PDB file of C-alpha atoms in Angstrom:
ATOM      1  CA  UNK A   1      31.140   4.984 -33.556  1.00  0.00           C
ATOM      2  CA  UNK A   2      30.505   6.108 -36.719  1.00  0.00           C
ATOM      3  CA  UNK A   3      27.176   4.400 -37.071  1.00  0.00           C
ATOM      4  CA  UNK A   4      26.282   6.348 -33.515  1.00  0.00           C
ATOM      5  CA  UNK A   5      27.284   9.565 -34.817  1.00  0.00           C
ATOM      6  CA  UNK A   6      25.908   9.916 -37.969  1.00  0.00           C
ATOM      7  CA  UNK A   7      23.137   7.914 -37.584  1.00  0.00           C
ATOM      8  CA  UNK A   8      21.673   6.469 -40.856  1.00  0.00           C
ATOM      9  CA  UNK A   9      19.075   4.802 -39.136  1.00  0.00           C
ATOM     10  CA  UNK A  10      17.712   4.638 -35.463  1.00  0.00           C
ATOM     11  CA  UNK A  11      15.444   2.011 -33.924  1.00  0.00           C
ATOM     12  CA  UNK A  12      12.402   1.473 -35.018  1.00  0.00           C
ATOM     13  CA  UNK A  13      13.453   2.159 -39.035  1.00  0.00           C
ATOM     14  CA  UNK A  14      12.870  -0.384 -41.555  1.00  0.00           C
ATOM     15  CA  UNK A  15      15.825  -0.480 -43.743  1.00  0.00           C
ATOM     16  CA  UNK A  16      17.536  -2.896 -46.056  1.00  0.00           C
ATOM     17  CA  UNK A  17      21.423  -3.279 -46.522  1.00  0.00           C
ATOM     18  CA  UNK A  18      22.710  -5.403 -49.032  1.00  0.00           C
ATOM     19  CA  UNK A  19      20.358  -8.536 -48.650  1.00  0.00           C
ATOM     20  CA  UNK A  20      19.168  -7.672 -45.626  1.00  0.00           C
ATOM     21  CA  UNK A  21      15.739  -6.186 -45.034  1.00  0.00           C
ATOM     22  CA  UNK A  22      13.683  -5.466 -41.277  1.00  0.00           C
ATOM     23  CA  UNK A  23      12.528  -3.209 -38.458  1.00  0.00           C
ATOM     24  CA  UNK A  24      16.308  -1.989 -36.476  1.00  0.00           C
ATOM     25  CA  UNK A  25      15.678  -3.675 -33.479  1.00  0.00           C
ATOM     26  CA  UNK A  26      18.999  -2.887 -31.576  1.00  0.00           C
ATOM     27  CA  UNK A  27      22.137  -0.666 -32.635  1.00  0.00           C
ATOM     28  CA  UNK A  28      25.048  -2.652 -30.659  1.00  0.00           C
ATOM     29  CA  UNK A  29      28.792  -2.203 -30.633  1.00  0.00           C
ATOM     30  CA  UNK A  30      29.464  -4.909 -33.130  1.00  0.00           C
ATOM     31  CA  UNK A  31      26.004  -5.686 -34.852  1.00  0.00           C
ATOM     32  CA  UNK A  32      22.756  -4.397 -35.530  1.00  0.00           C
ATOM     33  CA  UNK A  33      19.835  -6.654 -34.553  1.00  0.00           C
ATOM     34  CA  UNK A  34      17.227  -6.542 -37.723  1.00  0.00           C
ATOM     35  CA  UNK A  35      13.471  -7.918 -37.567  1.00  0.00           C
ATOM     36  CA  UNK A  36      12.763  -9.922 -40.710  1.00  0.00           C
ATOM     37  CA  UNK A  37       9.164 -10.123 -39.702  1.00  0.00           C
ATOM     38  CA  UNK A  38       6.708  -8.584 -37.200  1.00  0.00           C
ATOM     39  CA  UNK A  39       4.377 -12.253 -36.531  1.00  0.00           C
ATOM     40  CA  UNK A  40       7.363 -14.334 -35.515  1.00  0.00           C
ATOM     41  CA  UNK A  41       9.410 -12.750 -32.964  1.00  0.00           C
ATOM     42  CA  UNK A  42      12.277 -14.957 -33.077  1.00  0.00           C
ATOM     43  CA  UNK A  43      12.894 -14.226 -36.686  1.00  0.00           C
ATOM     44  CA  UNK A  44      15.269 -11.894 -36.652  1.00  0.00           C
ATOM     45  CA  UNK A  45      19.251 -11.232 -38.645  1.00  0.00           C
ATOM     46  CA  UNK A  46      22.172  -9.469 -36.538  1.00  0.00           C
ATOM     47  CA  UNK A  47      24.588  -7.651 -39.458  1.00  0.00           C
ATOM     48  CA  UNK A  48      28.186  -7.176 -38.835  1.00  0.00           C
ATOM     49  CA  UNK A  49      28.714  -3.418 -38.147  1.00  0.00           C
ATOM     50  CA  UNK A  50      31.818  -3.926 -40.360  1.00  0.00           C
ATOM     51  CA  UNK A  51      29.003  -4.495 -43.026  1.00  0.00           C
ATOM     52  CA  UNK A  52      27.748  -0.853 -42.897  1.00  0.00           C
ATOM     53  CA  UNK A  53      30.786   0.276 -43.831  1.00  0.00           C
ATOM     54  CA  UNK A  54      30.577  -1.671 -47.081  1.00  0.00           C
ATOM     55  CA  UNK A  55      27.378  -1.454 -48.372  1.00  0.00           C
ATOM     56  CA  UNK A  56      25.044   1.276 -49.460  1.00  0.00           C
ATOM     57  CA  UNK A  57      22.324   1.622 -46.530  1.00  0.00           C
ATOM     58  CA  UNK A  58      18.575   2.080 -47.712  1.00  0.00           C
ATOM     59  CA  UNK A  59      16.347   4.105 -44.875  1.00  0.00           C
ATOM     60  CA  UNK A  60      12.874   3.059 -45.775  1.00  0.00           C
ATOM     61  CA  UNK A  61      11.798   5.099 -42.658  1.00  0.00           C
ATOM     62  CA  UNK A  62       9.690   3.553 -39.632  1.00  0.00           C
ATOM     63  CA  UNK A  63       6.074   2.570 -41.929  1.00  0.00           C
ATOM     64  CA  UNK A  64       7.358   1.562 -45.604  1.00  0.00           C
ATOM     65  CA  UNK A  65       8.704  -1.397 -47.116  1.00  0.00           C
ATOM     66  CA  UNK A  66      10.147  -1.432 -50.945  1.00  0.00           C
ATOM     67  CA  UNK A  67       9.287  -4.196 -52.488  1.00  0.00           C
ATOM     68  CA  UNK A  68      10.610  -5.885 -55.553  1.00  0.00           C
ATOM     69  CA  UNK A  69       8.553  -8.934 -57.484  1.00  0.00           C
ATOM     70  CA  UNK A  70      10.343 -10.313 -60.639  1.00  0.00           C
ATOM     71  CA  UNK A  71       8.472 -12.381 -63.068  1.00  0.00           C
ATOM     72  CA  UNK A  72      10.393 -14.141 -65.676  1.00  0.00           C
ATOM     73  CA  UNK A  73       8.494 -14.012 -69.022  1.00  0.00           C
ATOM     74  CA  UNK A  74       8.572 -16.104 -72.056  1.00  0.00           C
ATOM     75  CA  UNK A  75       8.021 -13.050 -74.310  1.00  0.00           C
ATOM     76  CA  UNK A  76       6.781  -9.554 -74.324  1.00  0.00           C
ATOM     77  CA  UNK A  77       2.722  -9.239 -75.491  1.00  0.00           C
ATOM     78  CA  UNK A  78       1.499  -6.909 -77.880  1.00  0.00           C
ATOM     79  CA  UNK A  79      -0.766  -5.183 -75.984  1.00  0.00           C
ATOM     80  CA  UNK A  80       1.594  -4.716 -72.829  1.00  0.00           C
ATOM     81  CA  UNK A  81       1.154  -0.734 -72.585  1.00  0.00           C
ATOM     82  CA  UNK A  82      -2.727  -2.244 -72.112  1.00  0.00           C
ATOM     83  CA  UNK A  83      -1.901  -4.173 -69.696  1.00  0.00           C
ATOM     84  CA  UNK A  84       0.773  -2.086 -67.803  1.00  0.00           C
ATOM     85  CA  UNK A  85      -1.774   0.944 -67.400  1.00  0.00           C
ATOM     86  CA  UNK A  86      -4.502  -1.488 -65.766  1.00  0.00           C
ATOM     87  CA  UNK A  87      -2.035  -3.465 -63.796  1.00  0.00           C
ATOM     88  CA  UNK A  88      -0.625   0.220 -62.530  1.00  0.00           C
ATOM     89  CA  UNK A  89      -4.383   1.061 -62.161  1.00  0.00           C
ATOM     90  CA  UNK A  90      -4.911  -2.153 -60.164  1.00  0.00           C
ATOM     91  CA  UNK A  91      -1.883  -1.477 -57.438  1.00  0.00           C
ATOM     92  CA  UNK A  92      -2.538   1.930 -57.143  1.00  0.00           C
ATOM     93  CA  UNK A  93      -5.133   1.404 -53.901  1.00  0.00           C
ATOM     94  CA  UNK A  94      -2.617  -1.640 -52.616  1.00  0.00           C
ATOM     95  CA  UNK A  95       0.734   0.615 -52.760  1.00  0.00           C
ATOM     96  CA  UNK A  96       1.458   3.142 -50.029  1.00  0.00           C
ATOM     97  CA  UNK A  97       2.723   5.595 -52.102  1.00  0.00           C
ATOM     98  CA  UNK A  98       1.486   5.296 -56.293  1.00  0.00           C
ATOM     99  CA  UNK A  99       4.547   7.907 -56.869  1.00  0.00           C
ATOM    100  CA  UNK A 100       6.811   5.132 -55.771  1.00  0.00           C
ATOM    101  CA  UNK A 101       4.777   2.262 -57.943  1.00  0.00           C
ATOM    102  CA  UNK A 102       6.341   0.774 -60.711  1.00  0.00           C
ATOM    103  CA  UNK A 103       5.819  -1.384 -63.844  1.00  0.00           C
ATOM    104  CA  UNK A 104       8.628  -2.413 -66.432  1.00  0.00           C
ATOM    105  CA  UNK A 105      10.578  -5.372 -68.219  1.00  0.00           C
ATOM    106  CA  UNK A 106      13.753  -6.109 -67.748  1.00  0.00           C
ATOM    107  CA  UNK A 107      16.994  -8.572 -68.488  1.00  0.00           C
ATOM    108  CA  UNK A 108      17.915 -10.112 -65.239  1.00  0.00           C
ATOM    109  CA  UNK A 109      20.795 -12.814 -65.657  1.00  0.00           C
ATOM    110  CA  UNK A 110      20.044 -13.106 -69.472  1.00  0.00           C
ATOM    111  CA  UNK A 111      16.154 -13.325 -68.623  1.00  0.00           C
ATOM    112  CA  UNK A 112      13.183 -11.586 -69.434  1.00  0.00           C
ATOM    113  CA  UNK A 113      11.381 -10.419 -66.450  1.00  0.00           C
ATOM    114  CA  UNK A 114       8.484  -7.909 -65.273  1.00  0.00           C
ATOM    115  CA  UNK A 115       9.472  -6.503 -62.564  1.00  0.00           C
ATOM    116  CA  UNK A 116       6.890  -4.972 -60.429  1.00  0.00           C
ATOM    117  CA  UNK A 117       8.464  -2.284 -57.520  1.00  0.00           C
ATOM    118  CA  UNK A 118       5.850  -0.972 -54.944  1.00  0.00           C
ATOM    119  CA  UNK A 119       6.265   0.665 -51.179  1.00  0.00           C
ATOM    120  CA  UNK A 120       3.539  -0.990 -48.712  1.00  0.00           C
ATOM    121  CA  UNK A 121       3.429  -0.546 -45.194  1.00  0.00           C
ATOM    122  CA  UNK A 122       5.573  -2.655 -43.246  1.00  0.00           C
ATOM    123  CA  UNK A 123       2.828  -4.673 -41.191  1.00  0.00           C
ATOM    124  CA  UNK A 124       0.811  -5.360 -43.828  1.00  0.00           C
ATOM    125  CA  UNK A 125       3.655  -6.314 -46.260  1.00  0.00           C
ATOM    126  CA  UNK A 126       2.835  -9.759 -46.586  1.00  0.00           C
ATOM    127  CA  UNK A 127      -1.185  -9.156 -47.666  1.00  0.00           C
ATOM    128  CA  UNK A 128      -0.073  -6.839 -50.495  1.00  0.00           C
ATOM    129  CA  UNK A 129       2.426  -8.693 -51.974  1.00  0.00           C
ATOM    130  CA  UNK A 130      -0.055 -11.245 -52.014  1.00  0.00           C
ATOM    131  CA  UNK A 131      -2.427  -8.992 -54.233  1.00  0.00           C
ATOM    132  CA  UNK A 132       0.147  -7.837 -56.426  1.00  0.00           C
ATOM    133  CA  UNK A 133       0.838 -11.403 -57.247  1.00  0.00           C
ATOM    134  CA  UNK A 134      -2.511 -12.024 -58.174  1.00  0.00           C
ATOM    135  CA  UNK A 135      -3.023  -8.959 -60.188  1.00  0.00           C
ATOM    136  CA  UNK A 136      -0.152  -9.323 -62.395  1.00  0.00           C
ATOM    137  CA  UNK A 137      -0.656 -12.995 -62.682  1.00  0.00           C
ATOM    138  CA  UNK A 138      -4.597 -12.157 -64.044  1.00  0.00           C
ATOM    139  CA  UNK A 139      -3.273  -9.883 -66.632  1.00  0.00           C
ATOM    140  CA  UNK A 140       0.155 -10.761 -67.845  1.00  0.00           C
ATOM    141  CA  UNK A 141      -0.652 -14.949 -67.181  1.00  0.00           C
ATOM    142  CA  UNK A 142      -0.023 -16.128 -70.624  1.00  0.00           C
ATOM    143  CA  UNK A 143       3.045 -14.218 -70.985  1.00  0.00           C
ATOM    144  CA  UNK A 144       4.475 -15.449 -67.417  1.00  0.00           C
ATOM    145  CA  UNK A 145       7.265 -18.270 -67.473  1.00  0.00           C
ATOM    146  CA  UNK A 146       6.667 -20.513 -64.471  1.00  0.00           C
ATOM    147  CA  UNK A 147       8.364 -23.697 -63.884  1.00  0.00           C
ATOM    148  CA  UNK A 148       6.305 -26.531 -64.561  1.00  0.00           C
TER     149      UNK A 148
END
């Protein structure tokens, strides 16, 4: 009932709670039916009502999705404020919103990472995060930890 009343969200919002990310699909009695992705139909989450209650709900609105990329680093290059500005230059045409684009390091579970945080729209999602990959992988490469 609460969920009714106040209404955080209605259909057709893309919001994320806790884990959870998608398109609000259905507002039931005892779940809310999410839509992880908009090609496969039958890919979809139903969260516990009694989860709404406990988590902080994040209203992306009905056309935006936040995204969050974390790359772990081996170490942090000289010339990174270089190389932040052009990355930031790069994503600024991919991004929805540049106001809402960000570049930074970070410790995440005792690791270096760049973390890269952008809004896209939520049918193309999958295109941009694409490109953002590839951007940050052309300028920060040498610095990037992957497994091997």
């Amino acid at each position: 009932l609460i969920m009714l009343r106040k209404k955080p969200f209605r259909i057709g919002d893309h919001i994320r709670i806790g884990e959870e990310e998608g398109k609000v699909l259905h507002i039931g009695t005892f779940y809310v039916l999410l839509d992880k992705t908009t090609q496969l139909p039958e890919d979809y989450t139903r969260v516990p009502n009694r989860l709404f209650l406990e988590k902080s709900i994040l209203n992306l609105g009905k056309t935006h999705y936040h995204d969050e990329i974390l790359f772990p680093c081996t170490e942090i290059p000289a010339e990174k404020n270089q190389l932040m500005k052009e990355l930031r230059t790069a994503l600024e045409g991919l991004a929805a919103d540049k106001d809402n684009l960000a570049v930074y390091y970070d410790i995440r579970n005792e690791k270096l990472v760049l973390v890269v945080e952008y809004l896209s729209g939520f049918e193309n999602r999958q295109a941009v995060r694409s490109k953002v990959i590839e951007a940050t992988v052309q300028r920060f490469g040498p610095y990037l930890a992957f497994p091997k």
